[in-house]
Amino acid sequence: MNHNSRIAGFHRLTPEERLRAVRAFDGLSDDDIRQLRGGAGVLTVGRADKMIENVVGTYELPLGIATNFQVNGRDVLVPMVVEEPSIVAGASYAARLIRDGGGFAASADASLMIGQIQLTGIDDPARAIAAIAAARGEVLALANRQSSSLAALGGGALDLEFRQHDASPMGAMLVVHLIVDCRDAMGANAVNTMAEAVAPLLEQLSGGRAYLRILSNLSDRRLARVSARVPAAALARDGIAGADVVTAILWAHALAVVDPYRAATHNKGIMNGIDPVIVATGNDWRAIEAGAHAYAARGGRYTSLSHWERDAAGDLVGTLSMPLAVGVVGGATRVHPAAQAALKLLGVHHASELAEICVCAGLASNLAALRALATEGIQRGHMALHARQVALAAGAHGDEIDLVAAQLVAERLIKPTRAAEVLAELRVAV
Ligand code: MEV
């Protein structure tokens, strides 16, 4: 076993050679390797038919491995499922820069989720709050009777909070927040079951009528955070001094802080790193996206999720803190065979550990994008990979893909029509 995620030349290997390197990294079983390789029999139609409705088949995406990650001193290979070129390469590259600065330091909160119960038609909200608060123990006990497994694991409903809205399109309402520790699960099912179960009691206590009973995806009690340092010298590129790259990155960050138009793209670059890990591990990427963007707007104006600054030594320091409601048990994490293999490869046993790795991948992707934007621009690195996709779309097979792509890059003309011409010329020449 080799626990070094810095695998030199990984990108130059064939997929089978990469799988062997992955296996050597963590001693995965033959079966795990088969799941990661994908293809027939991994997610069978029969299994898929049990996951969602009206199934007619399955749909595959590339699974790549980001290298160079060192999280809290531990080397990690990060599985990423994504269709966009440059993301895996960018994350790996940024993770290497961060490795030079000592690696990622990450942490995650306890898995606290919020279930919302909306109460309407309440004449005296203060009295309703007092009545519910007085019965707090009874409400929590009722919630906890819905999930004995969560309670057995030391989690469960912990607290109640209140949010009063005096005006809305339908009038005043009181919202009760049920705070639930979901331990290693994402927790949507447990929280929704609890919210539905306690609603009649809350109606009785408040004299109001309950409408919505559902978890909130703004899981701001369940943040993951990371900080990382990149030596300025490591950022030097194409004759641009490292210190100048740091300055350019800080200007890019500054724009994302003040301008929502830029912040949306900046944060998309963060999610480029996070979503692929969420998908690879069978987690709910819509929940993560919803939580991230709501959190980015928590101050009343949508802004950057990450923060970048220069430290006293002139090096670049980045931090990212955001909601990360992920699970390592339950849902698709258990049902999708490749998700199980991905979790095994990551070596995570707790939701908090997965959240930590996700937030690291997010900061890495953000850094990769900012560094490219601050220097040669995003297109140069993108071009070679994009050219391969265009070559593929034009019908190139096997070795033809790289030959056509290389020609398109040389001509700086990444166009489907030109790809078709180059392919035709190549086939005539052979
Ligand atoms: C593209 O998928 C993501 C970027 O636009 C992010 C950014 O601009 O920071 C490159």
Short mmCIF file of C-alpha atoms and ligand atoms in Angstrom, two decimals:
data_model
loop_
_atom_site.label_atom_id
_atom_site.label_comp_id
_atom_site.label_asym_id
_atom_site.label_seq_id
_atom_site.Cartn_x
_atom_site.Cartn_y
_atom_site.Cartn_z
CA MET A 1 0.00 0.00 0.00
CA ASN A 2 1.20 3.47 -0.84
CA HIS A 3 -0.48 6.28 1.04
CA ASN A 4 0.95 9.09 -1.04
CA SER A 5 -1.72 10.88 -3.09
CA ARG A 6 0.96 12.65 -5.08
CA ILE A 7 1.13 10.13 -7.90
CA ALA A 8 3.58 11.50 -10.47
CA GLY A 9 2.39 11.27 -14.07
CA PHE A 10 -1.03 9.91 -13.06
CA HIS A 11 -2.67 11.86 -15.89
CA ARG A 12 -0.42 10.20 -18.46
CA LEU A 13 -1.49 6.65 -17.50
CA THR A 14 -4.28 4.70 -19.17
CA PRO A 15 -7.50 4.29 -17.17
CA GLU A 16 -6.53 0.69 -16.30
CA GLU A 17 -3.08 1.79 -15.11
CA ARG A 18 -4.68 4.53 -13.03
CA LEU A 19 -7.00 1.99 -11.44
CA ARG A 20 -3.97 -0.09 -10.50
CA ALA A 21 -2.37 2.97 -8.91
CA VAL A 22 -5.60 3.69 -7.02
CA ARG A 23 -5.70 0.14 -5.82
CA ALA A 24 -2.10 0.30 -4.66
CA PHE A 25 -2.96 3.50 -2.78
CA ASP A 26 -5.49 1.94 -0.51
CA GLY A 27 -5.77 -1.79 -1.06
CA LEU A 28 -9.29 -1.68 -2.41
CA SER A 29 -10.82 -5.05 -3.26
CA ASP A 30 -11.35 -6.40 -6.79
CA ASP A 31 -15.00 -5.64 -6.35
CA ASP A 32 -14.35 -2.00 -5.36
CA ILE A 33 -12.13 -1.60 -8.42
CA ARG A 34 -14.86 -3.08 -10.62
CA GLN A 35 -17.35 -0.55 -9.22
CA LEU A 36 -14.99 2.34 -9.88
CA ARG A 37 -14.30 1.13 -13.41
CA GLY A 38 -18.05 1.29 -14.06
CA GLY A 39 -19.79 -0.15 -17.08
CA ALA A 40 -22.14 -3.10 -17.23
CA GLY A 41 -23.46 -4.47 -14.00
CA VAL A 42 -22.37 -1.70 -11.63
CA LEU A 43 -25.65 0.14 -11.30
CA THR A 44 -28.02 -2.39 -12.81
CA VAL A 45 -31.35 -1.32 -14.25
CA GLY A 46 -32.99 -3.55 -11.64
CA ARG A 47 -31.28 -1.66 -8.84
CA ALA A 48 -31.95 1.70 -10.48
CA ASP A 49 -35.61 0.73 -10.72
CA LYS A 50 -35.68 0.58 -6.93
CA MET A 51 -34.06 4.01 -6.60
CA ILE A 52 -36.42 6.26 -8.57
CA GLU A 53 -39.63 5.96 -10.55
CA ASN A 54 -40.34 5.18 -14.20
CA VAL A 55 -36.82 3.88 -14.76
CA VAL A 56 -35.88 2.98 -18.33
CA GLY A 57 -32.12 2.69 -17.88
CA THR A 58 -29.03 4.19 -16.28
CA TYR A 59 -26.89 7.15 -17.37
CA GLU A 60 -23.12 7.20 -17.05
CA LEU A 61 -20.67 10.03 -16.41
CA PRO A 62 -16.87 10.04 -16.23
CA LEU A 63 -15.33 9.22 -12.85
CA GLY A 64 -11.90 10.80 -12.40
CA ILE A 65 -9.51 10.81 -9.44
CA ALA A 66 -8.02 14.06 -8.16
CA THR A 67 -4.53 13.56 -6.79
CA ASN A 68 -2.22 15.47 -4.41
CA PHE A 69 -4.79 16.12 -1.68
CA GLN A 70 -3.50 16.17 1.86
CA VAL A 71 -6.26 16.89 4.38
CA ASN A 72 -5.34 17.33 8.03
CA GLY A 73 -2.07 15.54 7.35
CA ARG A 74 -3.72 12.57 5.63
CA ASP A 75 -3.20 11.86 1.92
CA VAL A 76 -6.46 11.38 0.06
CA LEU A 77 -7.37 10.41 -3.50
CA VAL A 78 -10.59 12.23 -4.36
CA PRO A 79 -13.13 10.56 -6.67
CA MET A 80 -14.97 13.10 -8.86
CA VAL A 81 -17.93 12.39 -11.13
CA VAL A 82 -18.35 15.24 -13.59
CA GLU A 83 -18.79 15.97 -17.28
CA GLU A 84 -16.73 19.19 -17.49
CA PRO A 85 -13.09 19.06 -18.65
CA SER A 86 -10.37 20.70 -16.53
CA ILE A 87 -12.09 20.22 -13.16
CA VAL A 88 -10.19 17.11 -12.06
CA ALA A 89 -6.91 18.44 -13.48
CA GLY A 90 -7.47 21.87 -11.89
CA ALA A 91 -8.31 20.45 -8.46
CA SER A 92 -5.26 18.16 -8.58
CA TYR A 93 -3.01 21.03 -9.61
CA ALA A 94 -4.30 23.35 -6.89
CA ALA A 95 -4.05 20.56 -4.29
CA ARG A 96 -0.38 20.24 -5.22
CA LEU A 97 0.20 23.98 -4.70
CA ILE A 98 -1.56 23.76 -1.34
CA ARG A 99 0.45 20.67 -0.44
CA ASP A 100 3.57 22.80 -0.88
CA GLY A 101 2.09 25.13 1.74
CA GLY A 102 1.43 22.34 4.26
CA GLY A 103 -1.85 20.88 2.97
CA PHE A 104 -5.46 21.61 3.86
CA ALA A 105 -6.57 22.20 7.46
CA ALA A 106 -10.25 21.31 7.59
CA SER A 107 -12.95 20.84 10.22
CA ALA A 108 -16.68 20.27 10.31
CA ASP A 109 -19.49 20.97 12.76
CA ALA A 110 -21.72 18.34 14.29
CA SER A 111 -24.39 17.15 11.83
CA LEU A 112 -27.12 19.51 12.99
CA MET A 113 -30.05 19.87 10.61
CA ILE A 114 -33.08 22.11 10.91
CA GLY A 115 -36.66 20.89 10.44
CA GLN A 116 -39.18 23.67 9.92
CA ILE A 117 -42.78 23.54 11.08
CA GLN A 118 -44.86 26.47 9.85
CA LEU A 119 -47.70 27.50 12.19
CA THR A 120 -50.36 29.91 11.02
CA GLY A 121 -53.45 31.57 12.46
CA ILE A 122 -51.80 32.33 15.79
CA ASP A 123 -53.27 35.38 17.55
CA ASP A 124 -50.64 35.71 20.25
CA PRO A 125 -47.24 34.45 19.03
CA ALA A 126 -45.50 35.22 22.33
CA ARG A 127 -47.96 33.01 24.18
CA ALA A 128 -47.63 30.26 21.56
CA ILE A 129 -43.83 30.35 21.86
CA ALA A 130 -44.05 30.17 25.64
CA ALA A 131 -46.45 27.21 25.49
CA ILE A 132 -44.27 25.28 23.05
CA ALA A 133 -41.10 26.12 25.00
CA ALA A 134 -42.74 24.87 28.20
CA ALA A 135 -43.46 21.55 26.47
CA ARG A 136 -39.99 21.37 24.90
CA GLY A 137 -39.17 17.99 26.50
CA GLU A 138 -42.42 16.46 25.31
CA VAL A 139 -41.93 17.74 21.74
CA LEU A 140 -38.34 16.48 21.58
CA ALA A 141 -39.30 13.09 23.03
CA LEU A 142 -42.05 12.72 20.44
CA ALA A 143 -39.58 13.61 17.68
CA ASN A 144 -37.03 11.14 19.00
CA ARG A 145 -39.55 8.30 19.12
CA GLN A 146 -39.60 8.53 15.28
CA SER A 147 -35.95 7.53 14.93
CA SER A 148 -34.70 5.15 17.56
CA SER A 149 -31.59 4.41 15.45
CA LEU A 150 -30.52 8.04 15.48
CA ALA A 151 -31.00 8.25 19.23
CA ALA A 152 -29.05 4.99 19.68
CA LEU A 153 -26.15 6.55 17.78
CA GLY A 154 -26.15 9.53 20.11
CA GLY A 155 -28.04 11.83 17.77
CA GLY A 156 -31.67 12.89 17.48
CA ALA A 157 -33.77 15.98 18.13
CA LEU A 158 -31.91 18.32 20.49
CA ASP A 159 -33.62 21.65 20.61
CA LEU A 160 -36.37 23.98 19.46
CA GLU A 161 -36.03 27.49 18.11
CA PHE A 162 -38.58 30.01 16.93
CA ARG A 163 -38.78 32.41 14.02
CA GLN A 164 -41.60 34.87 13.90
CA HIS A 165 -42.66 36.43 10.58
CA ASP A 166 -45.12 39.24 11.21
CA ALA A 167 -45.90 39.72 7.55
CA SER A 168 -45.86 37.52 4.43
CA PRO A 169 -48.01 37.32 1.28
CA MET A 170 -50.44 35.23 3.38
CA GLY A 171 -50.08 37.03 6.71
CA ALA A 172 -48.22 36.40 9.96
CA MET A 173 -46.73 33.03 10.87
CA LEU A 174 -44.60 31.38 13.48
CA VAL A 175 -41.95 28.89 12.38
CA VAL A 176 -40.63 26.32 14.81
CA HIS A 177 -37.16 24.96 14.12
CA LEU A 178 -36.49 21.44 15.28
CA ILE A 179 -32.72 21.02 15.62
CA VAL A 180 -31.69 17.44 14.91
CA ASP A 181 -28.27 15.83 15.16
CA CYS A 182 -28.19 13.47 12.19
CA ARG A 183 -24.77 11.96 12.99
CA ASP A 184 -23.42 10.24 9.86
CA ALA A 185 -26.59 10.54 7.78
CA MET A 186 -27.54 13.50 5.63
CA GLY A 187 -30.73 13.28 7.61
CA ALA A 188 -33.50 14.46 5.30
CA ASN A 189 -35.72 11.46 5.97
CA ALA A 190 -35.30 11.49 9.73
CA VAL A 191 -35.86 15.25 9.98
CA ASN A 192 -38.92 15.22 7.73
CA THR A 193 -40.44 12.32 9.66
CA MET A 194 -39.85 14.14 12.95
CA ALA A 195 -41.25 17.44 11.64
CA GLU A 196 -44.41 15.70 10.46
CA ALA A 197 -44.76 13.81 13.74
CA VAL A 198 -44.50 16.84 16.04
CA ALA A 199 -46.70 19.15 13.95
CA PRO A 200 -50.05 18.06 15.53
CA LEU A 201 -48.61 18.59 19.04
CA LEU A 202 -47.32 22.03 18.02
CA GLU A 203 -50.77 22.86 16.64
CA GLN A 204 -52.32 21.85 19.92
CA LEU A 205 -49.83 23.84 21.99
CA SER A 206 -49.99 26.96 19.84
CA GLY A 207 -53.64 26.92 18.80
CA GLY A 208 -52.40 27.43 15.23
CA ARG A 209 -52.56 25.40 12.07
CA ALA A 210 -49.47 23.66 10.67
CA TYR A 211 -48.81 23.81 6.95
CA LEU A 212 -45.22 23.04 5.96
CA ARG A 213 -43.23 20.41 7.83
CA ILE A 214 -39.91 19.95 6.08
CA LEU A 215 -36.17 20.26 6.59
CA SER A 216 -34.29 23.42 5.60
CA ASN A 217 -31.47 23.09 3.08
CA LEU A 218 -29.87 26.17 4.59
CA SER A 219 -28.02 23.86 6.96
CA ASP A 220 -26.02 26.62 8.60
CA ARG A 221 -25.49 24.60 11.80
CA ARG A 222 -23.59 22.08 9.76
CA LEU A 223 -20.70 24.05 8.30
CA ALA A 224 -17.44 22.64 7.03
CA ARG A 225 -14.42 24.90 6.90
CA VAL A 226 -10.96 24.78 5.43
CA SER A 227 -7.93 26.98 5.30
CA ALA A 228 -4.88 26.58 3.12
CA ARG A 229 -1.71 28.45 2.28
CA VAL A 230 0.02 28.61 -1.07
CA PRO A 231 3.60 29.83 -1.15
CA ALA A 232 3.68 32.86 -3.46
CA ALA A 233 6.70 31.42 -5.27
CA ALA A 234 4.66 28.34 -6.27
CA LEU A 235 2.27 30.62 -8.16
CA ALA A 236 4.89 32.15 -10.48
CA ARG A 237 3.96 31.42 -14.07
CA ASP A 238 5.07 32.35 -17.58
CA GLY A 239 7.33 35.13 -16.40
CA ILE A 240 4.72 36.50 -13.96
CA ALA A 241 6.18 36.72 -10.46
CA GLY A 242 4.39 34.80 -7.71
CA ALA A 243 3.67 38.02 -5.79
CA ASP A 244 1.94 39.46 -8.87
CA VAL A 245 -0.20 36.35 -9.24
CA VAL A 246 -1.20 36.72 -5.57
CA THR A 247 -2.21 40.35 -6.23
CA ALA A 248 -4.24 39.34 -9.30
CA ILE A 249 -6.01 36.58 -7.31
CA LEU A 250 -6.84 39.06 -4.56
CA TRP A 251 -8.37 41.40 -7.15
CA ALA A 252 -10.43 38.50 -8.51
CA HIS A 253 -11.62 37.69 -5.00
CA ALA A 254 -12.39 41.37 -4.34
CA LEU A 255 -14.71 41.45 -7.34
CA ALA A 256 -16.57 38.37 -6.08
CA VAL A 257 -16.97 40.00 -2.67
CA VAL A 258 -18.68 43.13 -3.99
CA ASP A 259 -20.42 41.95 -7.15
CA PRO A 260 -23.10 39.22 -7.23
CA TYR A 261 -22.63 38.76 -10.99
CA ARG A 262 -19.05 37.70 -10.36
CA ALA A 263 -19.82 35.97 -7.03
CA ALA A 264 -22.17 33.55 -8.82
CA THR A 265 -19.37 32.47 -11.19
CA HIS A 266 -16.75 32.46 -8.44
CA ASN A 267 -18.97 30.22 -6.29
CA LYS A 268 -19.74 28.03 -9.31
CA GLY A 269 -15.99 27.48 -9.48
CA ILE A 270 -16.09 26.32 -5.84
CA MET A 271 -19.01 23.99 -6.55
CA ASN A 272 -17.02 22.58 -9.50
CA GLY A 273 -14.90 20.88 -6.86
CA ILE A 274 -17.65 19.94 -4.44
CA ASP A 275 -20.48 18.62 -6.62
CA PRO A 276 -18.37 15.91 -8.30
CA VAL A 277 -17.45 14.46 -4.89
CA ILE A 278 -21.07 14.72 -3.78
CA VAL A 279 -22.19 12.82 -6.89
CA ALA A 280 -19.39 10.22 -6.62
CA THR A 281 -20.43 9.43 -3.05
CA GLY A 282 -24.15 9.20 -3.80
CA ASN A 283 -25.08 12.36 -1.93
CA ASP A 284 -27.74 14.96 -2.78
CA TRP A 285 -26.02 17.65 -4.84
CA ARG A 286 -29.19 19.77 -5.13
CA ALA A 287 -29.28 20.06 -1.35
CA ILE A 288 -25.62 21.08 -1.26
CA GLU A 289 -26.10 23.65 -4.05
CA ALA A 290 -29.21 25.11 -2.37
CA GLY A 291 -27.42 25.38 0.98
CA ALA A 292 -24.30 26.92 -0.54
CA HIS A 293 -26.06 29.69 -2.42
CA ALA A 294 -28.48 30.52 0.39
CA TYR A 295 -25.50 30.75 2.73
CA ALA A 296 -23.66 33.00 0.26
CA ALA A 297 -26.60 35.41 0.50
CA ARG A 298 -26.99 35.22 4.29
CA GLY A 299 -25.91 38.83 4.82
CA GLY A 300 -28.63 40.13 2.50
CA ARG A 301 -26.38 40.35 -0.54
CA TYR A 302 -25.02 37.39 -2.48
CA THR A 303 -21.24 37.26 -2.12
CA SER A 304 -18.16 35.06 -2.33
CA LEU A 305 -18.18 31.88 -0.24
CA SER A 306 -14.40 31.84 -0.03
CA HIS A 307 -11.97 34.39 1.33
CA TRP A 308 -8.44 35.04 0.03
CA GLU A 309 -5.73 37.19 1.57
CA ARG A 310 -1.96 37.66 1.66
CA ASP A 311 -0.19 36.71 4.88
CA ALA A 312 2.77 38.48 6.47
CA ALA A 313 5.20 36.35 4.46
CA GLY A 314 3.52 37.40 1.20
CA ASP A 315 1.94 33.96 0.65
CA LEU A 316 -1.63 33.40 -0.44
CA VAL A 317 -4.05 32.17 2.22
CA GLY A 318 -7.53 30.92 1.36
CA THR A 319 -10.44 29.95 3.58
CA LEU A 320 -13.84 28.53 2.81
CA SER A 321 -16.68 27.93 5.19
CA MET A 322 -20.08 26.70 4.02
CA PRO A 323 -22.94 24.32 4.78
CA LEU A 324 -22.16 20.72 3.85
CA ALA A 325 -24.99 18.37 4.69
CA VAL A 326 -23.59 15.07 3.48
CA GLY A 327 -23.99 11.52 4.72
CA VAL A 328 -21.99 8.33 4.61
CA VAL A 329 -24.96 6.13 5.53
CA GLY A 330 -28.44 5.94 4.09
CA GLY A 331 -29.86 6.99 0.75
CA ALA A 332 -27.92 6.45 -2.45
CA THR A 333 -24.63 6.24 -0.53
CA ARG A 334 -25.69 2.68 0.34
CA VAL A 335 -27.60 1.78 -2.79
CA HIS A 336 -25.21 2.87 -5.55
CA PRO A 337 -22.34 0.35 -5.65
CA ALA A 338 -19.84 2.92 -6.97
CA ALA A 339 -20.71 5.34 -4.16
CA GLN A 340 -19.66 2.71 -1.64
CA ALA A 341 -16.35 2.22 -3.44
CA ALA A 342 -15.83 5.99 -3.59
CA LEU A 343 -16.36 6.31 0.18
CA LYS A 344 -13.95 3.45 0.75
CA LEU A 345 -11.34 5.08 -1.45
CA LEU A 346 -11.73 8.32 0.51
CA GLY A 347 -11.26 6.37 3.71
CA VAL A 348 -14.06 8.26 5.45
CA HIS A 349 -16.26 6.72 8.12
CA HIS A 350 -18.08 9.81 9.31
CA ALA A 351 -20.15 12.47 7.58
CA SER A 352 -17.91 15.17 9.03
CA GLU A 353 -14.82 13.64 7.37
CA LEU A 354 -16.57 13.61 4.00
CA ALA A 355 -17.70 17.22 4.50
CA GLU A 356 -14.09 18.19 5.23
CA ILE A 357 -12.84 16.63 2.01
CA CYS A 358 -15.65 18.27 0.01
CA VAL A 359 -14.80 21.73 1.29
CA CYS A 360 -11.12 21.12 0.45
CA ALA A 361 -12.06 20.12 -3.10
CA GLY A 362 -14.14 23.32 -3.31
CA LEU A 363 -11.27 25.54 -2.21
CA ALA A 364 -8.89 23.73 -4.58
CA SER A 365 -11.21 24.25 -7.56
CA ASN A 366 -11.65 27.88 -6.62
CA LEU A 367 -7.89 28.35 -6.47
CA ALA A 368 -7.38 26.58 -9.81
CA ALA A 369 -9.89 28.88 -11.49
CA LEU A 370 -8.56 32.06 -9.86
CA ARG A 371 -4.96 31.21 -10.69
CA ALA A 372 -5.83 30.57 -14.32
CA LEU A 373 -7.97 33.72 -14.52
CA ALA A 374 -5.20 35.74 -12.91
CA THR A 375 -2.56 34.52 -15.37
CA GLU A 376 -3.09 33.00 -18.80
CA GLY A 377 -6.91 33.00 -18.67
CA ILE A 378 -9.17 30.02 -18.41
CA GLN A 379 -9.18 28.98 -22.05
CA ARG A 380 -5.59 27.84 -22.54
CA GLY A 381 -5.73 24.98 -20.05
CA HIS A 382 -9.26 24.24 -21.12
CA MET A 383 -8.44 24.11 -24.79
CA ALA A 384 -6.69 20.74 -24.95
CA LEU A 385 -9.41 19.00 -22.99
CA HIS A 386 -12.18 20.77 -24.82
CA ALA A 387 -10.55 19.81 -28.12
CA ARG A 388 -10.77 16.14 -27.13
CA GLN A 389 -14.48 16.47 -26.45
CA VAL A 390 -14.97 18.19 -29.82
CA ALA A 391 -12.94 15.43 -31.52
CA LEU A 392 -15.07 12.79 -29.79
CA ALA A 393 -18.26 14.56 -30.84
CA ALA A 394 -16.98 14.64 -34.44
CA GLY A 395 -16.77 10.84 -34.37
CA ALA A 396 -13.07 10.25 -33.59
CA HIS A 397 -12.22 6.90 -31.97
CA GLY A 398 -9.22 5.58 -30.03
CA ASP A 399 -5.94 7.20 -31.09
CA GLU A 400 -7.78 9.49 -33.48
CA ILE A 401 -9.12 11.52 -30.54
CA ASP A 402 -5.73 12.80 -29.41
CA LEU A 403 -4.48 13.28 -32.98
CA VAL A 404 -7.50 15.38 -33.97
CA ALA A 405 -7.42 17.29 -30.68
CA ALA A 406 -3.70 18.08 -31.06
CA GLN A 407 -4.33 19.47 -34.55
CA LEU A 408 -7.23 21.64 -33.33
CA VAL A 409 -5.10 23.01 -30.49
CA ALA A 410 -2.17 23.69 -32.83
CA GLU A 411 -4.51 25.65 -35.09
CA ARG A 412 -6.23 27.25 -32.07
CA LEU A 413 -9.48 26.40 -33.80
CA ILE A 414 -11.61 24.20 -31.55
CA LYS A 415 -14.63 23.90 -33.84
CA PRO A 416 -16.78 20.85 -34.65
CA THR A 417 -16.62 21.56 -38.41
CA ARG A 418 -12.81 21.72 -38.34
CA ALA A 419 -12.69 18.55 -36.20
CA ALA A 420 -14.73 16.71 -38.82
CA GLU A 421 -12.36 17.93 -41.57
CA VAL A 422 -9.23 16.92 -39.63
CA LEU A 423 -10.74 13.52 -38.89
CA ALA A 424 -11.59 12.96 -42.55
CA GLU A 425 -8.06 14.00 -43.59
CA LEU A 426 -6.58 11.66 -41.00
CA ARG A 427 -8.63 8.71 -42.19
CA VAL A 428 -7.67 9.35 -45.81
CA ALA A 429 -3.99 9.51 -44.85
CA VAL A 430 -4.05 6.16 -42.99
C1 MEV B 1 -16.02 27.25 -14.99
O1 MEV B 1 -16.68 26.02 -14.84
C2 MEV B 1 -15.74 27.87 -13.63
C3 MEV B 1 -15.08 29.25 -13.66
O2 MEV B 1 -15.89 30.14 -14.41
C4 MEV B 1 -14.97 29.70 -12.23
C5 MEV B 1 -14.49 31.13 -12.07
O3 MEV B 1 -14.67 31.95 -13.00
O4 MEV B 1 -13.96 31.42 -10.98
C6 MEV B 1 -13.75 29.20 -14.33
#
